[in-house]
Amino acid sequence: GESVGLHLPTLSVQEGDNSIINCAYSNSASDYFIWYKQESGKGPQFIIDIRSNMDKRQGQRVTVLLNKTVKHLSLQIAATQPGDSAVYFCAENRGGSNYKLTFGKGTLLTVNP
Amino acid sequence: KAGVTQTPRYLIKTRGQQVTLSCSPISGHRSVSWYQQTPGQGLQFLFEYFSETQRNKGNFPGRFSGRQFSNSRSEMNVSTLELGDSALYLCASSPYRRDSKNIQYFGAGTRLSVL
């Protein structure tokens, strides 16, 4: 099976709460990670990325944390909004200029008003 | 700048037929990748093309093939369609980089239904 997987297939939160979506990977050679958001009827949309030489990276309302010791990646969304409802995927690039991304199964985030 | 464009958006085929899907990458992007997305298997890598050459290939049977043209536009072909080929086929393009910072930008996909 895929080495990139998600702990929870679904996550339901209240509007305004913070959301945390988790991802595990098993390939130590992975050096680059991306989070994508996919809304119904659309292709995946880039959210944020992080290199393996970093532990944390922040964007607008989103933060990605990387723990290489336990091979764990998380996406934190602050003040979650109804527009954040979507499926979230983590993806890894397994070293070098290999343009093959390996995706996790996805987590469905539902934001309740 | 226009995004990744995939045509057609929807296709209905019957078993045994073949199908060709088209992808126009973002202007200036030279790498084009194809993925199959199904509810059971998620996003699975099919192949990646760069400068008209296939650089990477996923674990799909030979019925799945692709090509890239000199203008970076790409097509993928599936021959002898099977029911299990029903899926959303996604194309993604990337600018050339020497490092692994591989942000792929996706199109909306082609929804293929095999009856």
PDB file of C-alpha atoms in Angstrom:
ATOM      1  CA  GLY A   1       0.000   0.000   0.000  1.00  0.00           C
ATOM      2  CA  GLU A   2       0.895   3.657  -0.059  1.00  0.00           C
ATOM      3  CA  SER A   3       3.470   4.797   2.457  1.00  0.00           C
ATOM      4  CA  VAL A   4       1.731   8.103   2.971  1.00  0.00           C
ATOM      5  CA  GLY A   5      -1.436   7.645   4.981  1.00  0.00           C
ATOM      6  CA  LEU A   6      -3.822   9.615   7.123  1.00  0.00           C
ATOM      7  CA  HIS A   7      -4.847   8.817  10.668  1.00  0.00           C
ATOM      8  CA  LEU A   8      -8.445   9.990  10.301  1.00  0.00           C
ATOM      9  CA  PRO A   9     -10.601   9.698   7.213  1.00  0.00           C
ATOM     10  CA  THR A  10     -13.084  12.356   8.424  1.00  0.00           C
ATOM     11  CA  LEU A  11     -12.914  15.389  10.664  1.00  0.00           C
ATOM     12  CA  SER A  12     -15.841  17.551  11.710  1.00  0.00           C
ATOM     13  CA  VAL A  13     -15.279  20.927  13.399  1.00  0.00           C
ATOM     14  CA  GLN A  14     -17.268  23.985  14.330  1.00  0.00           C
ATOM     15  CA  GLU A  15     -16.777  27.203  12.441  1.00  0.00           C
ATOM     16  CA  GLY A  16     -14.126  29.281  14.156  1.00  0.00           C
ATOM     17  CA  ASP A  17     -12.364  26.325  15.741  1.00  0.00           C
ATOM     18  CA  ASN A  18      -8.871  25.232  14.810  1.00  0.00           C
ATOM     19  CA  SER A  19      -8.483  22.063  12.739  1.00  0.00           C
ATOM     20  CA  ILE A  20      -5.608  19.612  12.766  1.00  0.00           C
ATOM     21  CA  ILE A  21      -5.200  17.066   9.998  1.00  0.00           C
ATOM     22  CA  ASN A  22      -2.552  14.397  10.405  1.00  0.00           C
ATOM     23  CA  CYS A  23      -0.460  12.371   8.015  1.00  0.00           C
ATOM     24  CA  ALA A  24       2.092   9.592   8.472  1.00  0.00           C
ATOM     25  CA  TYR A  25       4.815   8.648   6.046  1.00  0.00           C
ATOM     26  CA  SER A  26       7.265   5.782   6.050  1.00  0.00           C
ATOM     27  CA  ASN A  27       9.974   6.721   3.555  1.00  0.00           C
ATOM     28  CA  SER A  28      12.951   8.289   5.292  1.00  0.00           C
ATOM     29  CA  ALA A  29      14.256   9.477   1.934  1.00  0.00           C
ATOM     30  CA  SER A  30      11.283  11.791   1.444  1.00  0.00           C
ATOM     31  CA  ASP A  31      12.596  15.336   1.463  1.00  0.00           C
ATOM     32  CA  TYR A  32       9.652  17.431   0.447  1.00  0.00           C
ATOM     33  CA  PHE A  33       6.014  17.432   1.494  1.00  0.00           C
ATOM     34  CA  ILE A  34       2.923  19.189   0.242  1.00  0.00           C
ATOM     35  CA  TRP A  35      -0.612  19.636   1.477  1.00  0.00           C
ATOM     36  CA  TYR A  36      -3.390  19.866  -1.064  1.00  0.00           C
ATOM     37  CA  LYS A  37      -7.054  20.756  -0.722  1.00  0.00           C
ATOM     38  CA  GLN A  38      -9.634  19.265  -3.036  1.00  0.00           C
ATOM     39  CA  GLU A  39     -13.146  20.645  -3.228  1.00  0.00           C
ATOM     40  CA  SER A  40     -15.956  18.735  -4.831  1.00  0.00           C
ATOM     41  CA  GLY A  41     -15.690  18.736  -8.606  1.00  0.00           C
ATOM     42  CA  LYS A  42     -12.253  20.317  -8.646  1.00  0.00           C
ATOM     43  CA  GLY A  43      -8.669  19.189  -8.856  1.00  0.00           C
ATOM     44  CA  PRO A  44      -6.342  19.342  -5.847  1.00  0.00           C
ATOM     45  CA  GLN A  45      -5.211  22.844  -4.954  1.00  0.00           C
ATOM     46  CA  PHE A  46      -1.807  23.577  -3.426  1.00  0.00           C
ATOM     47  CA  ILE A  47      -2.001  24.844   0.158  1.00  0.00           C
ATOM     48  CA  ILE A  48       1.466  24.766   1.671  1.00  0.00           C
ATOM     49  CA  ASP A  49       4.718  22.848   1.438  1.00  0.00           C
ATOM     50  CA  ILE A  50       7.679  22.078   3.629  1.00  0.00           C
ATOM     51  CA  ARG A  51      11.172  20.731   3.072  1.00  0.00           C
ATOM     52  CA  SER A  52      12.586  18.027   5.276  1.00  0.00           C
ATOM     53  CA  ASN A  53      15.183  20.412   6.738  1.00  0.00           C
ATOM     54  CA  MET A  54      12.386  22.389   8.396  1.00  0.00           C
ATOM     55  CA  ASP A  55      10.101  21.574  11.326  1.00  0.00           C
ATOM     56  CA  LYS A  56       7.436  24.180  10.799  1.00  0.00           C
ATOM     57  CA  ARG A  57       6.157  26.471   8.118  1.00  0.00           C
ATOM     58  CA  GLN A  58       3.354  28.990   8.298  1.00  0.00           C
ATOM     59  CA  GLY A  59       1.065  30.382   5.682  1.00  0.00           C
ATOM     60  CA  GLN A  60      -2.127  32.346   5.790  1.00  0.00           C
ATOM     61  CA  ARG A  61      -4.211  30.629   8.513  1.00  0.00           C
ATOM     62  CA  VAL A  62      -2.341  27.381   7.901  1.00  0.00           C
ATOM     63  CA  THR A  63       0.690  25.830   9.543  1.00  0.00           C
ATOM     64  CA  VAL A  64       2.457  22.636   8.581  1.00  0.00           C
ATOM     65  CA  LEU A  65       4.469  20.744  11.182  1.00  0.00           C
ATOM     66  CA  LEU A  66       6.976  18.044  10.311  1.00  0.00           C
ATOM     67  CA  ASN A  67       8.300  15.542  12.822  1.00  0.00           C
ATOM     68  CA  LYS A  68      10.947  13.465  11.088  1.00  0.00           C
ATOM     69  CA  THR A  69      11.645  11.382  14.178  1.00  0.00           C
ATOM     70  CA  VAL A  70       8.225   9.757  14.021  1.00  0.00           C
ATOM     71  CA  LYS A  71       7.643  10.445  10.329  1.00  0.00           C
ATOM     72  CA  HIS A  72       4.585  12.555  10.964  1.00  0.00           C
ATOM     73  CA  LEU A  73       3.145  15.572   9.185  1.00  0.00           C
ATOM     74  CA  SER A  74       0.257  17.755  10.262  1.00  0.00           C
ATOM     75  CA  LEU A  75      -1.744  20.613   8.829  1.00  0.00           C
ATOM     76  CA  GLN A  76      -3.243  23.111  11.208  1.00  0.00           C
ATOM     77  CA  ILE A  77      -5.978  25.436  10.017  1.00  0.00           C
ATOM     78  CA  ALA A  78      -6.761  28.384  12.259  1.00  0.00           C
ATOM     79  CA  ALA A  79     -10.272  29.781  12.645  1.00  0.00           C
ATOM     80  CA  THR A  80     -11.752  27.184  10.301  1.00  0.00           C
ATOM     81  CA  GLN A  81     -14.370  28.530   7.914  1.00  0.00           C
ATOM     82  CA  PRO A  82     -17.131  26.809   5.933  1.00  0.00           C
ATOM     83  CA  GLY A  83     -15.055  27.395   2.799  1.00  0.00           C
ATOM     84  CA  ASP A  84     -12.386  25.140   4.274  1.00  0.00           C
ATOM     85  CA  SER A  85     -14.681  22.138   3.913  1.00  0.00           C
ATOM     86  CA  ALA A  86     -12.906  19.813   1.494  1.00  0.00           C
ATOM     87  CA  VAL A  87     -10.727  16.723   1.290  1.00  0.00           C
ATOM     88  CA  TYR A  88      -7.145  17.343   2.358  1.00  0.00           C
ATOM     89  CA  PHE A  89      -4.237  15.282   1.034  1.00  0.00           C
ATOM     90  CA  CYS A  90      -0.650  15.148   2.069  1.00  0.00           C
ATOM     91  CA  ALA A  91       1.907  14.207  -0.557  1.00  0.00           C
ATOM     92  CA  GLU A  92       5.587  13.388  -0.427  1.00  0.00           C
ATOM     93  CA  ASN A  93       8.407  13.669  -2.900  1.00  0.00           C
ATOM     94  CA  ARG A  94      10.794  10.810  -2.374  1.00  0.00           C
ATOM     95  CA  GLY A  95      14.119  12.450  -2.891  1.00  0.00           C
ATOM     96  CA  GLY A  96      15.938  14.489  -5.494  1.00  0.00           C
ATOM     97  CA  SER A  97      14.283  15.791  -8.609  1.00  0.00           C
ATOM     98  CA  ASN A  98      11.919  12.869  -8.766  1.00  0.00           C
ATOM     99  CA  TYR A  99       8.711  14.405 -10.021  1.00  0.00           C
ATOM    100  CA  LYS A 100       6.556  11.600  -8.703  1.00  0.00           C
ATOM    101  CA  LEU A 101       4.407  12.632  -5.780  1.00  0.00           C
ATOM    102  CA  THR A 102       2.948   9.963  -3.508  1.00  0.00           C
ATOM    103  CA  PHE A 103      -0.373  10.965  -2.009  1.00  0.00           C
ATOM    104  CA  GLY A 104      -2.151   9.906   1.128  1.00  0.00           C
ATOM    105  CA  LYS A 105      -5.753   8.710   1.032  1.00  0.00           C
ATOM    106  CA  GLY A 106      -7.190  12.032   2.157  1.00  0.00           C
ATOM    107  CA  THR A 107      -9.152  13.444   5.088  1.00  0.00           C
ATOM    108  CA  LEU A 108     -12.599  14.909   4.636  1.00  0.00           C
ATOM    109  CA  LEU A 109     -12.941  18.083   6.673  1.00  0.00           C
ATOM    110  CA  THR A 110     -16.473  19.267   7.381  1.00  0.00           C
ATOM    111  CA  VAL A 111     -17.002  22.660   8.961  1.00  0.00           C
ATOM    112  CA  ASN A 112     -20.288  23.117  10.744  1.00  0.00           C
ATOM    113  CA  PRO A 113     -21.715  26.656  10.925  1.00  0.00           C
TER     114      PRO A 113
ATOM    115  CA  LYS B   1      -1.911  33.047 -16.262  1.00  0.00           C
ATOM    116  CA  ALA B   2      -4.303  30.292 -17.280  1.00  0.00           C
ATOM    117  CA  GLY B   3      -4.318  27.136 -15.196  1.00  0.00           C
ATOM    118  CA  VAL B   4      -4.058  23.528 -16.272  1.00  0.00           C
ATOM    119  CA  THR B   5      -6.773  22.708 -18.775  1.00  0.00           C
ATOM    120  CA  GLN B   6      -8.107  19.211 -19.257  1.00  0.00           C
ATOM    121  CA  THR B   7     -10.500  18.095 -21.948  1.00  0.00           C
ATOM    122  CA  PRO B   8     -13.015  16.673 -22.068  1.00  0.00           C
ATOM    123  CA  ARG B   9     -14.450  17.089 -18.567  1.00  0.00           C
ATOM    124  CA  TYR B  10     -16.669  14.036 -18.833  1.00  0.00           C
ATOM    125  CA  LEU B  11     -16.535  10.874 -20.907  1.00  0.00           C
ATOM    126  CA  ILE B  12     -18.678   7.793 -21.106  1.00  0.00           C
ATOM    127  CA  LYS B  13     -17.236   4.747 -22.820  1.00  0.00           C
ATOM    128  CA  THR B  14     -18.010   1.056 -22.985  1.00  0.00           C
ATOM    129  CA  ARG B  15     -15.756  -1.842 -22.147  1.00  0.00           C
ATOM    130  CA  GLY B  16     -13.199  -2.649 -24.801  1.00  0.00           C
ATOM    131  CA  GLN B  17     -13.110   0.835 -26.262  1.00  0.00           C
ATOM    132  CA  GLN B  18     -10.156   3.151 -26.054  1.00  0.00           C
ATOM    133  CA  VAL B  19     -10.019   6.756 -24.898  1.00  0.00           C
ATOM    134  CA  THR B  20      -7.684   9.730 -25.247  1.00  0.00           C
ATOM    135  CA  LEU B  21      -7.555  12.511 -22.690  1.00  0.00           C
ATOM    136  CA  SER B  22      -5.884  15.860 -23.237  1.00  0.00           C
ATOM    137  CA  CYS B  23      -4.019  18.221 -20.953  1.00  0.00           C
ATOM    138  CA  SER B  24      -2.664  21.709 -21.556  1.00  0.00           C
ATOM    139  CA  PRO B  25      -0.197  22.724 -18.824  1.00  0.00           C
ATOM    140  CA  ILE B  26       0.348  26.149 -17.373  1.00  0.00           C
ATOM    141  CA  SER B  27       2.326  28.273 -19.786  1.00  0.00           C
ATOM    142  CA  GLY B  28       6.043  27.747 -19.220  1.00  0.00           C
ATOM    143  CA  HIS B  29       5.642  24.482 -17.333  1.00  0.00           C
ATOM    144  CA  ARG B  30       7.542  21.644 -18.941  1.00  0.00           C
ATOM    145  CA  SER B  31       6.658  18.761 -16.660  1.00  0.00           C
ATOM    146  CA  VAL B  32       3.257  17.104 -16.943  1.00  0.00           C
ATOM    147  CA  SER B  33       2.090  14.319 -14.663  1.00  0.00           C
ATOM    148  CA  TRP B  34      -1.024  12.185 -14.787  1.00  0.00           C
ATOM    149  CA  TYR B  35      -2.888  10.668 -11.853  1.00  0.00           C
ATOM    150  CA  GLN B  36      -5.864   8.385 -11.482  1.00  0.00           C
ATOM    151  CA  GLN B  37      -8.213   9.141  -8.607  1.00  0.00           C
ATOM    152  CA  THR B  38     -10.732   6.614  -7.322  1.00  0.00           C
ATOM    153  CA  PRO B  39     -12.622   6.415  -4.004  1.00  0.00           C
ATOM    154  CA  GLY B  40     -10.901   3.163  -3.103  1.00  0.00           C
ATOM    155  CA  GLN B  41      -7.320   3.827  -4.146  1.00  0.00           C
ATOM    156  CA  GLY B  42      -7.103   7.594  -3.867  1.00  0.00           C
ATOM    157  CA  LEU B  43      -4.647   9.473  -6.057  1.00  0.00           C
ATOM    158  CA  GLN B  44      -2.296   7.150  -7.893  1.00  0.00           C
ATOM    159  CA  PHE B  45       0.559   8.274 -10.070  1.00  0.00           C
ATOM    160  CA  LEU B  46       0.401   7.155 -13.701  1.00  0.00           C
ATOM    161  CA  PHE B  47       3.371   8.803 -15.425  1.00  0.00           C
ATOM    162  CA  GLU B  48       5.297  12.019 -15.826  1.00  0.00           C
ATOM    163  CA  TYR B  49       6.624  13.635 -18.972  1.00  0.00           C
ATOM    164  CA  PHE B  50       9.287  16.242 -19.421  1.00  0.00           C
ATOM    165  CA  SER B  51      10.504  17.561 -22.769  1.00  0.00           C
ATOM    166  CA  GLU B  52       8.509  14.919 -24.619  1.00  0.00           C
ATOM    167  CA  THR B  53      10.159  12.093 -22.639  1.00  0.00           C
ATOM    168  CA  GLN B  54       8.570   9.870 -20.038  1.00  0.00           C
ATOM    169  CA  ARG B  55      10.704  10.268 -16.910  1.00  0.00           C
ATOM    170  CA  ASN B  56       8.669   8.398 -14.332  1.00  0.00           C
ATOM    171  CA  LYS B  57       6.040   5.701 -14.500  1.00  0.00           C
ATOM    172  CA  GLY B  58       3.652   4.305 -11.927  1.00  0.00           C
ATOM    173  CA  ASN B  59       2.396   0.761 -11.485  1.00  0.00           C
ATOM    174  CA  PHE B  60      -0.258   0.622 -14.153  1.00  0.00           C
ATOM    175  CA  PRO B  61      -0.663  -1.894 -16.980  1.00  0.00           C
ATOM    176  CA  GLY B  62       0.566  -1.157 -20.463  1.00  0.00           C
ATOM    177  CA  ARG B  63      -2.970  -0.277 -21.538  1.00  0.00           C
ATOM    178  CA  PHE B  64      -2.234   3.131 -20.034  1.00  0.00           C
ATOM    179  CA  SER B  65       0.072   5.235 -22.140  1.00  0.00           C
ATOM    180  CA  GLY B  66       0.851   8.854 -22.703  1.00  0.00           C
ATOM    181  CA  ARG B  67       2.849  11.298 -24.672  1.00  0.00           C
ATOM    182  CA  GLN B  68       3.936  14.897 -24.604  1.00  0.00           C
ATOM    183  CA  PHE B  69       4.234  17.260 -27.511  1.00  0.00           C
ATOM    184  CA  SER B  70       6.852  19.916 -28.191  1.00  0.00           C
ATOM    185  CA  ASN B  71       4.536  22.606 -26.791  1.00  0.00           C
ATOM    186  CA  SER B  72       4.344  20.591 -23.507  1.00  0.00           C
ATOM    187  CA  ARG B  73       0.724  19.623 -24.076  1.00  0.00           C
ATOM    188  CA  SER B  74       0.119  16.024 -23.116  1.00  0.00           C
ATOM    189  CA  GLU B  75      -2.289  13.243 -23.899  1.00  0.00           C
ATOM    190  CA  MET B  76      -2.955   9.978 -22.168  1.00  0.00           C
ATOM    191  CA  ASN B  77      -4.545   6.978 -23.766  1.00  0.00           C
ATOM    192  CA  VAL B  78      -6.272   3.987 -22.250  1.00  0.00           C
ATOM    193  CA  SER B  79      -6.887   1.045 -24.548  1.00  0.00           C
ATOM    194  CA  THR B  80      -9.255  -1.882 -24.063  1.00  0.00           C
ATOM    195  CA  LEU B  81     -11.169  -0.144 -21.324  1.00  0.00           C
ATOM    196  CA  GLU B  82     -12.268  -2.093 -18.264  1.00  0.00           C
ATOM    197  CA  LEU B  83     -14.967  -1.249 -15.747  1.00  0.00           C
ATOM    198  CA  GLY B  84     -12.264  -0.604 -13.161  1.00  0.00           C
ATOM    199  CA  ASP B  85     -10.843   2.201 -15.275  1.00  0.00           C
ATOM    200  CA  SER B  86     -13.757   4.398 -14.267  1.00  0.00           C
ATOM    201  CA  ALA B  87     -12.127   7.232 -12.389  1.00  0.00           C
ATOM    202  CA  LEU B  88     -11.208  10.884 -12.317  1.00  0.00           C
ATOM    203  CA  TYR B  89      -8.036  11.395 -14.337  1.00  0.00           C
ATOM    204  CA  LEU B  90      -6.026  14.362 -13.205  1.00  0.00           C
ATOM    205  CA  CYS B  91      -3.259  16.153 -14.993  1.00  0.00           C
ATOM    206  CA  ALA B  92      -0.737  18.313 -13.166  1.00  0.00           C
ATOM    207  CA  SER B  93       2.019  20.543 -14.421  1.00  0.00           C
ATOM    208  CA  SER B  94       5.193  21.772 -12.764  1.00  0.00           C
ATOM    209  CA  PRO B  95       7.867  24.266 -13.681  1.00  0.00           C
ATOM    210  CA  TYR B  96      11.335  22.831 -14.134  1.00  0.00           C
ATOM    211  CA  ARG B  97      13.446  22.777 -10.968  1.00  0.00           C
ATOM    212  CA  ARG B  98      16.728  21.105 -10.138  1.00  0.00           C
ATOM    213  CA  ASP B  99      15.671  20.410  -6.562  1.00  0.00           C
ATOM    214  CA  SER B 100      12.786  18.461  -5.136  1.00  0.00           C
ATOM    215  CA  LYS B 101      10.481  21.433  -4.569  1.00  0.00           C
ATOM    216  CA  ASN B 102       7.921  19.894  -6.835  1.00  0.00           C
ATOM    217  CA  ILE B 103       4.706  21.885  -6.584  1.00  0.00           C
ATOM    218  CA  GLN B 104       2.291  20.328  -8.992  1.00  0.00           C
ATOM    219  CA  TYR B 105      -0.666  22.364 -10.194  1.00  0.00           C
ATOM    220  CA  PHE B 106      -3.700  20.328 -11.058  1.00  0.00           C
ATOM    221  CA  GLY B 107      -6.442  20.641 -13.608  1.00  0.00           C
ATOM    222  CA  ALA B 108     -10.079  19.914 -12.815  1.00  0.00           C
ATOM    223  CA  GLY B 109      -9.787  16.420 -14.246  1.00  0.00           C
ATOM    224  CA  THR B 110     -11.613  14.253 -16.747  1.00  0.00           C
ATOM    225  CA  ARG B 111     -14.317  12.044 -15.282  1.00  0.00           C
ATOM    226  CA  LEU B 112     -14.292   8.750 -17.189  1.00  0.00           C
ATOM    227  CA  SER B 113     -17.147   6.316 -16.796  1.00  0.00           C
ATOM    228  CA  VAL B 114     -16.816   2.873 -18.346  1.00  0.00           C
ATOM    229  CA  LEU B 115     -20.072   0.994 -18.843  1.00  0.00           C
TER     230      LEU B 115
END
